[in-house]
Short mmCIF file of C-alpha atoms in Angstrom, two decimals:
data_model
loop_
_atom_site.label_atom_id
_atom_site.label_comp_id
_atom_site.label_asym_id
_atom_site.label_seq_id
_atom_site.Cartn_x
_atom_site.Cartn_y
_atom_site.Cartn_z
CA MET A 251 65.79 50.81 -154.55
CA THR A 252 67.73 54.17 -154.68
CA THR A 253 66.93 56.82 -157.33
CA GLY A 254 69.65 58.85 -158.89
CA PRO A 255 69.61 62.85 -158.81
CA LYS A 256 67.19 64.39 -161.01
CA PRO A 257 68.42 65.77 -164.36
CA LEU A 258 68.43 69.35 -164.95
CA GLU A 259 65.35 70.06 -167.46
CA PRO A 260 65.13 73.10 -169.65
CA VAL A 261 62.38 74.87 -168.28
CA VAL A 262 60.33 77.17 -170.88
CA SER A 263 59.56 80.67 -169.78
CA PRO A 264 56.29 82.04 -170.54
CA ALA A 265 58.43 84.86 -172.62
CA ALA A 266 59.88 82.42 -174.79
CA VAL A 267 56.55 81.50 -176.33
CA VAL A 268 56.00 84.97 -177.31
CA SER A 269 56.72 85.51 -181.17
CA GLU A 270 59.37 88.13 -182.24
CA GLY A 271 56.77 90.22 -183.86
CA GLU A 272 54.54 90.04 -180.89
CA ALA A 273 57.66 90.85 -178.35
CA TRP A 274 58.60 93.83 -180.78
CA THR A 275 54.92 95.18 -180.78
CA ARG A 276 54.65 94.81 -176.79
CA ALA A 277 57.99 96.46 -176.18
CA LEU A 278 57.18 99.50 -178.29
CA GLU A 279 53.76 99.96 -176.52
CA ASP A 280 55.59 99.44 -172.96
CA ALA A 281 58.53 101.59 -173.98
CA PRO A 282 58.36 105.47 -172.42
CA CYS A 283 56.51 108.09 -174.55
CA TRP A 284 59.42 110.33 -174.46
CA PRO A 285 62.48 109.42 -176.30
CA VAL A 286 65.02 108.15 -173.52
CA THR A 287 67.06 105.71 -175.34
CA ARG A 288 70.67 106.31 -175.75
CA LEU A 289 70.42 107.12 -179.63
CA ALA A 290 67.31 109.35 -179.26
CA ALA A 291 68.89 111.08 -176.22
CA PHE A 292 71.95 112.20 -178.67
CA THR A 293 69.47 113.17 -181.26
CA LEU A 294 67.98 115.49 -178.64
CA THR A 295 71.14 116.68 -177.52
CA VAL A 296 71.93 117.64 -181.27
CA ALA A 297 68.52 119.39 -181.49
CA LEU A 298 69.32 121.55 -178.33
CA GLY A 299 72.58 122.28 -179.50
CA MET A 300 71.04 123.30 -182.77
CA ALA A 301 68.74 125.50 -180.79
CA ILE A 302 71.41 127.38 -179.14
CA LEU A 303 74.20 127.58 -181.91
CA ALA A 304 72.24 128.05 -185.03
CA PRO A 305 71.09 131.47 -184.14
CA VAL A 306 74.75 132.68 -183.29
CA ALA A 307 75.70 131.17 -186.70
CA ILE A 308 73.05 132.62 -188.65
CA SER A 309 73.25 136.29 -187.28
CA ARG A 310 77.03 135.98 -186.96
CA ALA A 311 76.69 137.20 -183.51
CA HIS A 312 79.69 137.04 -181.25
CA GLY A 313 80.38 133.66 -180.04
CA SER A 314 79.93 134.29 -176.56
CA ASP A 315 76.07 135.02 -177.27
CA TRP A 316 75.35 131.45 -177.07
CA LEU A 317 76.06 131.30 -173.23
CA VAL A 318 73.11 133.72 -172.97
CA LEU A 319 71.10 130.94 -174.17
CA LEU A 320 72.25 127.84 -173.09
CA LEU A 321 71.12 127.90 -169.31
CA PRO A 322 67.36 129.18 -170.14
CA ALA A 323 67.06 126.53 -173.16
CA ILE A 324 68.42 123.50 -170.65
CA VAL A 325 65.92 124.59 -167.83
CA ALA A 326 62.86 124.81 -170.36
CA THR A 327 63.73 121.38 -171.93
CA LEU A 328 64.69 119.60 -168.26
CA SER A 329 61.31 121.45 -166.90
CA ALA A 330 58.90 120.27 -170.22
CA ARG A 331 60.24 116.52 -169.68
CA ALA A 332 59.45 116.54 -166.05
CA LEU A 333 56.19 117.79 -167.04
CA PHE A 334 55.37 115.58 -169.80
CA GLU A 335 56.24 112.54 -167.52
CA SER A 336 54.17 113.53 -164.66
CA LEU A 337 51.16 114.03 -166.94
CA VAL A 338 51.88 110.51 -168.63
CA ALA A 339 52.00 109.08 -164.85
CA ALA A 340 48.67 110.75 -164.00
CA GLY A 341 46.88 109.87 -167.09
CA ARG A 342 47.70 106.12 -166.81
CA GLY A 343 46.53 106.20 -163.67
CA ARG A 344 43.17 107.21 -164.78
CA GLY A 345 42.95 105.14 -167.79
CA ILE A 346 43.63 107.14 -170.58
CA PRO A 347 44.38 105.65 -173.99
CA ARG A 348 48.04 105.31 -174.52
CA HIS A 349 47.53 106.77 -177.89
CA PHE A 350 46.40 110.02 -176.49
CA LEU A 351 49.19 110.16 -173.90
CA CYS A 352 52.09 109.18 -176.46
CA ALA A 353 50.83 111.06 -179.38
CA ILE A 354 48.96 114.27 -178.79
CA VAL A 355 50.41 114.85 -175.48
CA PRO A 356 54.30 114.70 -176.64
CA THR A 357 53.13 116.54 -179.66
CA ALA A 358 51.93 119.29 -177.86
CA LEU A 359 54.62 119.56 -175.31
CA ALA A 360 56.81 119.43 -178.03
CA VAL A 361 55.40 122.47 -179.60
CA VAL A 362 55.51 124.22 -176.13
CA VAL A 363 59.30 123.36 -175.93
CA ILE A 364 60.06 124.64 -179.37
CA ALA A 365 57.94 127.66 -178.91
CA ALA A 366 59.69 128.42 -175.68
CA ALA A 367 63.05 127.74 -177.31
CA ALA A 368 61.94 130.34 -180.09
CA ALA A 369 60.92 132.79 -177.75
CA ILE A 370 64.26 132.75 -176.05
CA VAL A 371 65.88 132.85 -179.37
CA GLY A 372 63.94 135.69 -180.68
CA LEU A 373 64.52 137.77 -177.41
CA GLY A 374 68.03 137.62 -178.17
CA PHE A 375 68.09 137.64 -182.32
CA SER A 376 65.09 137.87 -184.26
CA PRO A 377 61.76 136.29 -184.84
CA THR A 378 62.85 134.70 -188.38
CA VAL A 379 66.04 133.24 -186.64
CA GLY A 380 63.60 131.87 -183.94
CA ALA A 381 61.41 130.27 -186.56
CA VAL A 382 64.10 128.78 -188.37
CA THR A 383 65.61 127.23 -184.86
CA GLY A 384 62.06 125.80 -184.04
CA ALA A 385 62.15 124.36 -187.63
CA LEU A 386 65.08 122.56 -187.19
CA THR A 387 64.21 121.62 -183.55
CA LEU A 388 60.92 119.91 -184.73
CA ALA A 389 62.48 118.13 -187.29
CA THR A 390 65.10 116.75 -184.78
CA LEU A 391 62.78 115.66 -182.27
CA THR A 392 60.76 113.85 -185.08
CA ALA A 393 63.78 111.78 -185.81
CA ALA A 394 64.54 111.20 -182.09
CA GLY A 395 60.98 109.52 -181.97
CA GLY A 396 61.88 107.38 -184.64
CA ALA A 397 65.04 106.64 -183.69
CA ARG A 398 63.90 105.44 -180.50
CA ASP A 399 61.71 102.75 -182.08
CA VAL A 400 64.45 101.51 -184.28
CA GLU A 401 66.76 101.34 -181.32
CA ILE A 402 64.26 99.30 -179.47
CA ARG A 403 63.52 96.60 -182.20
CA VAL A 404 67.74 96.48 -182.33
CA ARG A 405 68.16 96.04 -178.82
CA LEU A 406 65.27 93.26 -178.39
CA SER A 407 66.65 91.32 -181.01
CA LEU A 408 70.17 91.22 -179.46
CA ARG A 409 69.19 91.12 -175.92
CA ARG A 410 67.73 87.49 -175.65
CA VAL A 411 68.11 86.08 -172.23
CA TYR A 412 68.48 82.65 -170.89
CA VAL A 413 68.74 82.13 -167.09
CA ILE A 414 70.28 78.95 -165.18
CA GLY A 415 69.70 78.81 -161.76
CA SER A 416 66.62 78.28 -159.35
CA LYS A 417 62.94 79.02 -159.62
CA ASP A 418 63.35 82.00 -157.58
CA SER A 419 66.13 83.40 -159.50
CA GLU A 420 64.22 82.70 -162.65
CA ARG A 421 60.77 84.25 -161.43
CA ASP A 422 62.85 87.43 -160.08
CA LEU A 423 64.58 87.94 -163.44
CA ALA A 424 61.39 87.10 -165.36
CA ARG A 425 59.70 89.90 -163.48
CA GLU A 426 62.57 92.55 -163.54
CA LEU A 427 62.74 91.97 -167.75
CA SER A 428 59.06 92.60 -167.86
CA ARG A 429 59.81 96.02 -166.79
CA ARG A 430 61.98 96.56 -169.69
CA HIS A 431 61.41 97.18 -173.33
CA ASP A 432 64.99 96.58 -174.60
CA ALA A 433 65.25 92.56 -173.45
CA SER A 434 63.34 89.50 -173.34
CA LEU A 435 63.74 86.24 -171.25
CA VAL A 436 63.59 83.11 -173.99
CA GLY A 437 63.91 80.25 -171.54
CA ALA A 438 65.31 78.76 -168.29
CA ALA A 439 66.53 75.90 -166.62
CA THR A 440 67.07 74.95 -162.80
CA VAL A 441 70.11 73.73 -161.06
CA ASP A 442 69.19 69.98 -159.94
CA GLY A 443 71.52 67.08 -160.28
CA ARG A 444 72.91 65.38 -163.29
CA ARG A 445 72.27 66.75 -166.74
CA ASP A 446 72.58 66.25 -170.49
CA ARG A 447 75.02 68.85 -171.37
CA ALA A 448 74.62 68.36 -175.08
CA LYS A 449 70.59 68.85 -174.68
CA LEU A 450 71.08 71.77 -172.69
CA ILE A 451 73.54 73.55 -175.17
CA GLU A 452 70.88 72.69 -177.86
CA THR A 453 68.32 74.16 -176.06
CA ILE A 454 70.02 77.47 -175.48
CA ARG A 455 70.91 77.63 -179.29
CA ALA A 456 67.37 76.69 -180.29
CA ALA A 457 65.89 79.69 -178.59
CA ARG A 458 68.43 82.11 -180.09
CA ALA A 459 69.85 83.52 -176.84
CA THR A 460 72.36 85.91 -177.10
CA VAL A 461 73.06 86.16 -173.19
CA VAL A 462 73.26 83.43 -170.87
CA VAL A 463 72.91 84.26 -166.92
CA LEU A 464 74.03 81.89 -164.32
CA ASN A 465 73.24 82.40 -160.52
CA HIS A 466 75.52 81.43 -157.72
CA ASP A 467 74.60 77.90 -157.60
CA ALA A 468 75.20 77.39 -161.45
CA MET A 469 78.43 78.86 -161.43
CA GLN A 470 79.69 76.75 -158.58
CA ASP A 471 79.00 73.70 -160.85
CA PRO A 472 81.91 72.42 -162.72
CA GLU A 473 79.46 70.98 -165.66
CA LEU A 474 77.24 74.01 -166.00
CA VAL A 475 80.67 75.98 -165.99
CA GLU A 476 81.86 73.86 -168.97
CA VAL A 477 78.50 74.28 -170.72
CA ALA A 478 78.90 78.10 -170.46
CA SER A 479 82.38 77.90 -171.72
CA VAL A 480 81.33 76.29 -175.05
CA LEU A 481 78.51 78.94 -175.25
CA ASN A 482 80.91 81.53 -175.00
CA LEU A 483 83.38 80.26 -177.36
CA ALA A 484 80.24 80.12 -179.58
CA GLY A 485 79.75 83.74 -179.41
CA LEU A 486 77.03 83.96 -176.76
CA HIS A 487 77.70 86.52 -173.76
CA ILE A 488 78.12 84.84 -170.17
CA ARG A 489 77.00 86.81 -167.23
CA ASP A 490 76.82 85.78 -163.40
CA LEU A 491 73.41 86.86 -162.11
CA VAL A 492 74.89 89.65 -159.36
CA SER A 493 76.85 91.33 -162.12
CA TYR A 494 74.06 91.07 -164.61
CA TYR A 495 71.69 92.93 -161.92
CA GLU A 496 74.21 95.70 -161.71
CA ARG A 497 74.68 96.22 -165.02
CA GLU A 498 71.11 96.15 -166.20
CA PHE A 499 69.11 96.95 -163.42
CA LYS A 500 71.45 99.17 -161.38
CA LYS A 501 70.80 97.17 -158.47
CA VAL A 502 72.02 93.87 -156.70
CA PRO A 503 69.90 90.81 -155.84
CA LEU A 504 70.20 90.23 -151.94
CA GLU A 505 69.71 86.39 -152.12
CA GLU A 506 73.00 85.99 -154.37
CA LEU A 507 75.51 87.92 -152.51
CA SER A 508 78.18 86.10 -150.54
CA PRO A 509 80.71 87.34 -148.20
CA THR A 510 83.31 87.98 -151.02
CA TRP A 511 81.16 90.56 -152.79
CA PHE A 512 81.51 92.84 -149.95
CA LEU A 513 85.16 92.75 -150.90
CA PHE A 514 84.69 95.56 -153.41
CA ASP A 515 86.07 98.78 -153.58
CA ILE A 516 83.50 101.18 -151.85
CA ALA A 517 83.43 104.06 -154.55
CA GLN A 518 83.35 107.06 -151.98
CA VAL A 519 86.12 105.34 -149.80
CA HIS A 520 88.78 104.08 -152.23
CA ARG A 521 88.87 107.28 -154.51
CA ARG A 522 91.67 109.32 -154.75
CA SER A 523 91.74 112.38 -152.17
CA ALA A 524 91.55 114.95 -154.73
CA TYR A 525 88.30 113.58 -156.27
CA GLN A 526 87.03 113.35 -152.54
CA HIS A 527 87.95 116.97 -152.07
CA PHE A 528 86.24 117.99 -155.22
CA ARG A 529 83.07 116.03 -154.62
CA HIS A 530 82.93 117.62 -151.08
CA GLY A 531 83.49 121.05 -151.78
CA LEU A 532 81.01 120.76 -154.96
CA GLU A 533 78.39 119.17 -152.32
CA LEU A 534 78.95 121.84 -149.70
CA ALA A 535 78.68 124.57 -152.43
CA LEU A 536 75.57 123.41 -153.95
CA SER A 537 74.05 122.79 -150.37
CA ALA A 538 74.90 126.38 -149.24
CA PHE A 539 73.34 127.68 -152.59
CA LEU A 540 69.84 125.74 -152.14
CA LEU A 541 69.66 126.60 -148.44
CA LEU A 542 70.19 130.45 -149.26
CA ALA A 543 67.82 130.19 -152.42
CA SER A 544 65.09 128.43 -150.32
CA LEU A 545 65.11 130.87 -147.37
CA PRO A 546 61.82 132.55 -148.70
CA VAL A 547 60.11 128.95 -148.97
CA LEU A 548 61.41 127.86 -145.46
CA ALA A 549 59.98 131.38 -144.07
CA VAL A 550 56.52 131.02 -145.54
CA SER A 551 56.37 127.17 -145.03
CA ALA A 552 57.14 127.97 -141.39
CA VAL A 553 54.33 130.60 -140.90
CA ALA A 554 51.89 128.13 -142.67
CA ILE A 555 52.89 125.56 -140.05
CA LYS A 556 52.74 127.96 -137.11
CA LEU A 557 49.19 129.28 -138.20
CA THR A 558 47.74 125.81 -138.69
CA GLY A 559 48.07 123.86 -135.50
CA PRO A 560 49.97 123.67 -132.39
CA GLY A 561 53.51 122.51 -132.01
CA PRO A 562 57.18 123.27 -133.31
CA ILE A 563 58.10 124.22 -136.75
CA LEU A 564 60.91 121.90 -136.93
CA TYR A 565 60.82 117.92 -136.17
CA ARG A 566 63.74 116.52 -134.66
CA GLN A 567 64.80 112.89 -134.74
CA ARG A 568 67.62 110.72 -133.95
CA ARG A 569 68.78 108.82 -137.25
CA VAL A 570 71.79 106.52 -137.72
CA GLY A 571 74.46 108.13 -139.98
CA ARG A 572 78.06 107.09 -141.23
CA GLY A 573 79.56 104.36 -139.16
CA GLY A 574 76.50 103.65 -137.13
CA GLU A 575 77.14 107.05 -135.47
CA VAL A 576 73.89 108.75 -134.39
CA PHE A 577 72.92 112.30 -135.18
CA THR A 578 69.83 114.54 -135.09
CA LEU A 579 67.71 114.64 -138.48
CA ILE A 580 65.98 118.12 -138.85
CA LYS A 581 62.65 118.36 -141.12
CA LEU A 582 59.88 120.87 -141.37
CA ARG A 583 56.87 119.18 -138.82
CA THR A 584 54.35 117.77 -141.39
CA MET A 585 52.34 115.96 -138.68
CA THR A 586 50.33 116.72 -135.61
CA VAL A 587 52.24 116.43 -132.20
CA THR A 588 51.81 113.18 -130.33
CA ASP A 589 53.16 112.00 -127.00
CA THR A 590 54.32 108.39 -128.62
CA VAL A 591 58.01 108.02 -128.83
CA GLU A 592 58.15 104.77 -130.49
CA ALA A 593 59.72 104.24 -133.75
CA VAL A 594 57.37 103.40 -136.44
CA TRP A 595 57.27 103.51 -140.10
CA ALA A 596 56.18 106.73 -141.71
CA GLU A 597 53.14 105.46 -143.86
CA SER A 598 51.79 104.00 -140.61
CA GLU A 599 51.50 107.57 -139.38
CA ALA A 600 49.94 108.83 -142.55
CA LYS A 601 46.42 109.76 -140.64
CA ARG A 602 48.69 112.38 -138.64
CA ILE A 603 49.84 114.51 -141.71
CA THR A 604 48.50 117.86 -141.74
CA PRO A 605 47.05 119.52 -144.59
CA VAL A 606 50.12 121.89 -144.93
CA GLY A 607 52.48 118.90 -144.26
CA ARG A 608 50.55 117.01 -147.02
CA PHE A 609 51.72 119.72 -149.26
CA LEU A 610 55.17 120.08 -148.26
CA ARG A 611 55.78 116.31 -148.49
CA ARG A 612 54.35 116.06 -151.98
CA PHE A 613 57.07 118.78 -153.25
CA ARG A 614 59.74 117.54 -150.65
CA LEU A 615 59.89 120.97 -149.19
CA ASP A 616 60.08 119.57 -145.48
CA GLU A 617 63.44 118.13 -146.45
CA LEU A 618 64.96 121.54 -146.65
CA PRO A 619 66.28 122.00 -143.20
CA GLN A 620 68.68 118.70 -144.04
CA LEU A 621 70.88 121.00 -146.07
CA TRP A 622 72.07 122.22 -143.05
CA SER A 623 72.91 118.76 -141.80
CA VAL A 624 74.92 118.58 -145.06
CA LEU A 625 77.23 121.82 -144.28
CA THR A 626 77.90 120.38 -140.48
CA GLY A 627 79.21 116.98 -142.16
CA ASP A 628 76.20 114.98 -140.79
CA MET A 629 74.68 113.94 -144.04
CA ALA A 630 75.56 114.20 -147.80
CA LEU A 631 73.31 115.76 -150.36
CA ILE A 632 73.21 112.03 -152.32
CA GLY A 633 73.21 108.86 -150.24
CA PRO A 634 71.43 106.05 -148.54
CA ARG A 635 68.41 107.37 -146.63
CA PRO A 636 69.08 107.78 -142.68
CA GLU A 637 66.76 105.48 -140.78
CA GLN A 638 65.47 105.65 -137.08
CA LEU A 639 68.02 103.84 -134.53
CA ALA A 640 65.10 101.41 -133.41
CA ILE A 641 64.19 100.58 -137.07
CA VAL A 642 68.10 100.02 -137.93
CA GLU A 643 68.38 97.81 -135.05
CA GLN A 644 65.23 95.80 -136.20
CA LEU A 645 66.45 95.66 -139.86
CA ASP A 646 70.20 94.51 -138.98
CA ARG A 647 68.67 91.49 -137.48
CA GLN A 648 66.25 90.65 -140.44
CA LEU A 649 68.05 91.31 -143.41
CA PRO A 650 71.43 90.27 -144.03
CA HIS A 651 74.35 93.11 -144.99
CA TYR A 652 71.86 95.77 -144.16
CA ASN A 653 74.71 97.88 -142.34
CA ALA A 654 76.92 97.74 -145.42
CA ARG A 655 74.87 101.08 -146.13
CA HIS A 656 76.09 102.76 -143.03
CA CYS A 657 79.98 102.81 -144.58
CA VAL A 658 78.83 105.88 -146.14
CA ARG A 659 77.28 109.29 -145.09
CA PRO A 660 73.38 109.43 -145.69
CA GLY A 661 72.03 111.46 -148.17
CA ILE A 662 68.67 113.74 -148.64
CA THR A 663 67.96 112.00 -152.09
CA GLY A 664 69.43 108.82 -153.33
CA TRP A 665 69.39 106.09 -155.73
CA ALA A 666 66.77 104.08 -153.72
CA GLN A 667 64.74 107.00 -153.04
CA VAL A 668 64.24 108.47 -156.60
CA ASN A 669 63.67 104.77 -157.74
CA LEU A 670 61.16 103.60 -154.76
CA GLY A 671 60.11 106.79 -152.83
CA TYR A 672 59.43 106.01 -149.09
CA ALA A 673 59.78 102.34 -148.01
CA GLY A 674 57.03 101.73 -145.47
CA SER A 675 57.94 98.28 -144.33
CA VAL A 676 60.50 95.56 -144.35
CA GLU A 677 59.52 94.25 -147.74
CA GLY A 678 59.82 97.96 -148.90
CA THR A 679 63.41 98.43 -147.52
CA VAL A 680 64.62 95.00 -148.82
CA ALA A 681 63.91 96.65 -152.45
CA LYS A 682 65.83 100.19 -151.19
CA LEU A 683 68.81 98.04 -149.98
CA GLN A 684 69.36 96.42 -153.12
CA ARG A 685 69.96 100.15 -154.85
CA ASP A 686 71.53 101.28 -151.59
CA LEU A 687 74.32 98.94 -152.06
CA TYR A 688 74.43 99.16 -155.79
CA TYR A 689 74.97 103.03 -155.22
CA VAL A 690 77.70 102.35 -152.19
CA LYS A 691 79.74 100.05 -154.74
CA HIS A 692 79.18 102.29 -157.82
CA SER A 693 78.84 106.04 -156.83
CA SER A 694 80.28 108.27 -159.19
CA LEU A 695 79.49 112.30 -160.55
CA ARG A 696 77.66 110.77 -163.34
CA LEU A 697 75.26 108.78 -161.28
CA ASP A 698 75.13 111.55 -158.51
CA GLY A 699 73.97 113.67 -161.60
CA LEU A 700 71.46 111.42 -162.70
CA ILE A 701 70.09 111.21 -159.25
CA LEU A 702 69.85 114.76 -158.91
CA TRP A 703 67.96 115.06 -162.38
CA LEU A 704 65.46 112.52 -160.93
CA THR A 705 64.90 114.05 -157.80
CA PHE A 706 64.35 117.56 -159.73
CA LYS A 707 61.57 115.40 -161.90
CA THR A 708 60.23 113.83 -158.78
CA VAL A 709 60.00 117.40 -157.05
CA ILE A 710 58.53 119.18 -160.43
CA ALA A 711 55.82 116.69 -160.74
CA GLY A 712 54.92 116.55 -157.25
CA ARG A 713 54.92 112.93 -156.38
CA GLY A 714 54.01 112.40 -152.96
#
């Protein structure tokens, strides 16, 4: 006696049994304290604009005076946010209640930002004008906080995801969505044999899904494609798993990649030559400026390294760059000298880090000599992190598509670094490779700007 293939049965995700009210409450609790949604960010931009332009308008000063206020106001705001987020992260690690972190701390920091803005304005104009600007900024910051909560509720109601694929894809997507505050997984179904199409459509509609995500196997199934077509005509958004990950999570699911995915236009290779020259020139100018500005820091660091232990000031290591070419990476030495030449993961060598080296690593000061590698063309400011030759050979054997990251120049910082930090293992490298491949495909001035901002936050916060 033979049995037919198993039918596709809808699998209810744990997220689907959460009521809408509970989902909203959980989303608001998990949301960042600092208003970072698009609507709130726009409101904050308006606040900053008012803080800069209002004094010029009130005092009828020359139109060029706002330029004097622009840079310090932006630096004060960015520094306050970086400090705020580092305090929140430190507080969460120590079990400090969320209402304290997200109410008292933001209020205090908002006052600091406003006071700084008012002081900057007062220096250029008058205390009265500064007080008016501070009041306007306070009102707008309050509105931004409310706008964030409204936007979270709206997004959560509009981003109800139903996934059709394997158990692994459903589990991975559920894990990714659990880290978000603007989307929820309302159900899942596995691809397995024949199925009742009408029942599946009815189940997805009953879950009030707004987005249906199909993995690679589901996209190859004619019956499921027909189901997706019906739902598409009914107004639901249909997405394949790879593009959904790229759009929502800014990374790629490695297990879903096929050879055809690598036929994409590599952003840094297929852009027009004018763009390439502009990007490279901007990178060289910024690297030269940073290298010159950091000379005092490098000098002090060199003296500290020399006085606290034997060994050279600089550490040199062979790394793999663009096209598999090997180059010499230069860093400030942060570990005790050893005779070992075998390539190992950085975390396994943590016991060798010196006290001075620990400080340098915490604020990424040991990376400063790599600016010279940017000027010589071996590295870029932003790109996948260069790895040791022996480790690259190991990862190339273990991870499919690993060498695809070598089609662009490696960077001092990058999309994977600002999201994950040091890899430390093959498992950590898998997570970083997902983001490296995303950057290779989608690199742009906007993404580079975001990476520089996140790097700035990491340095300011001193996250080791």
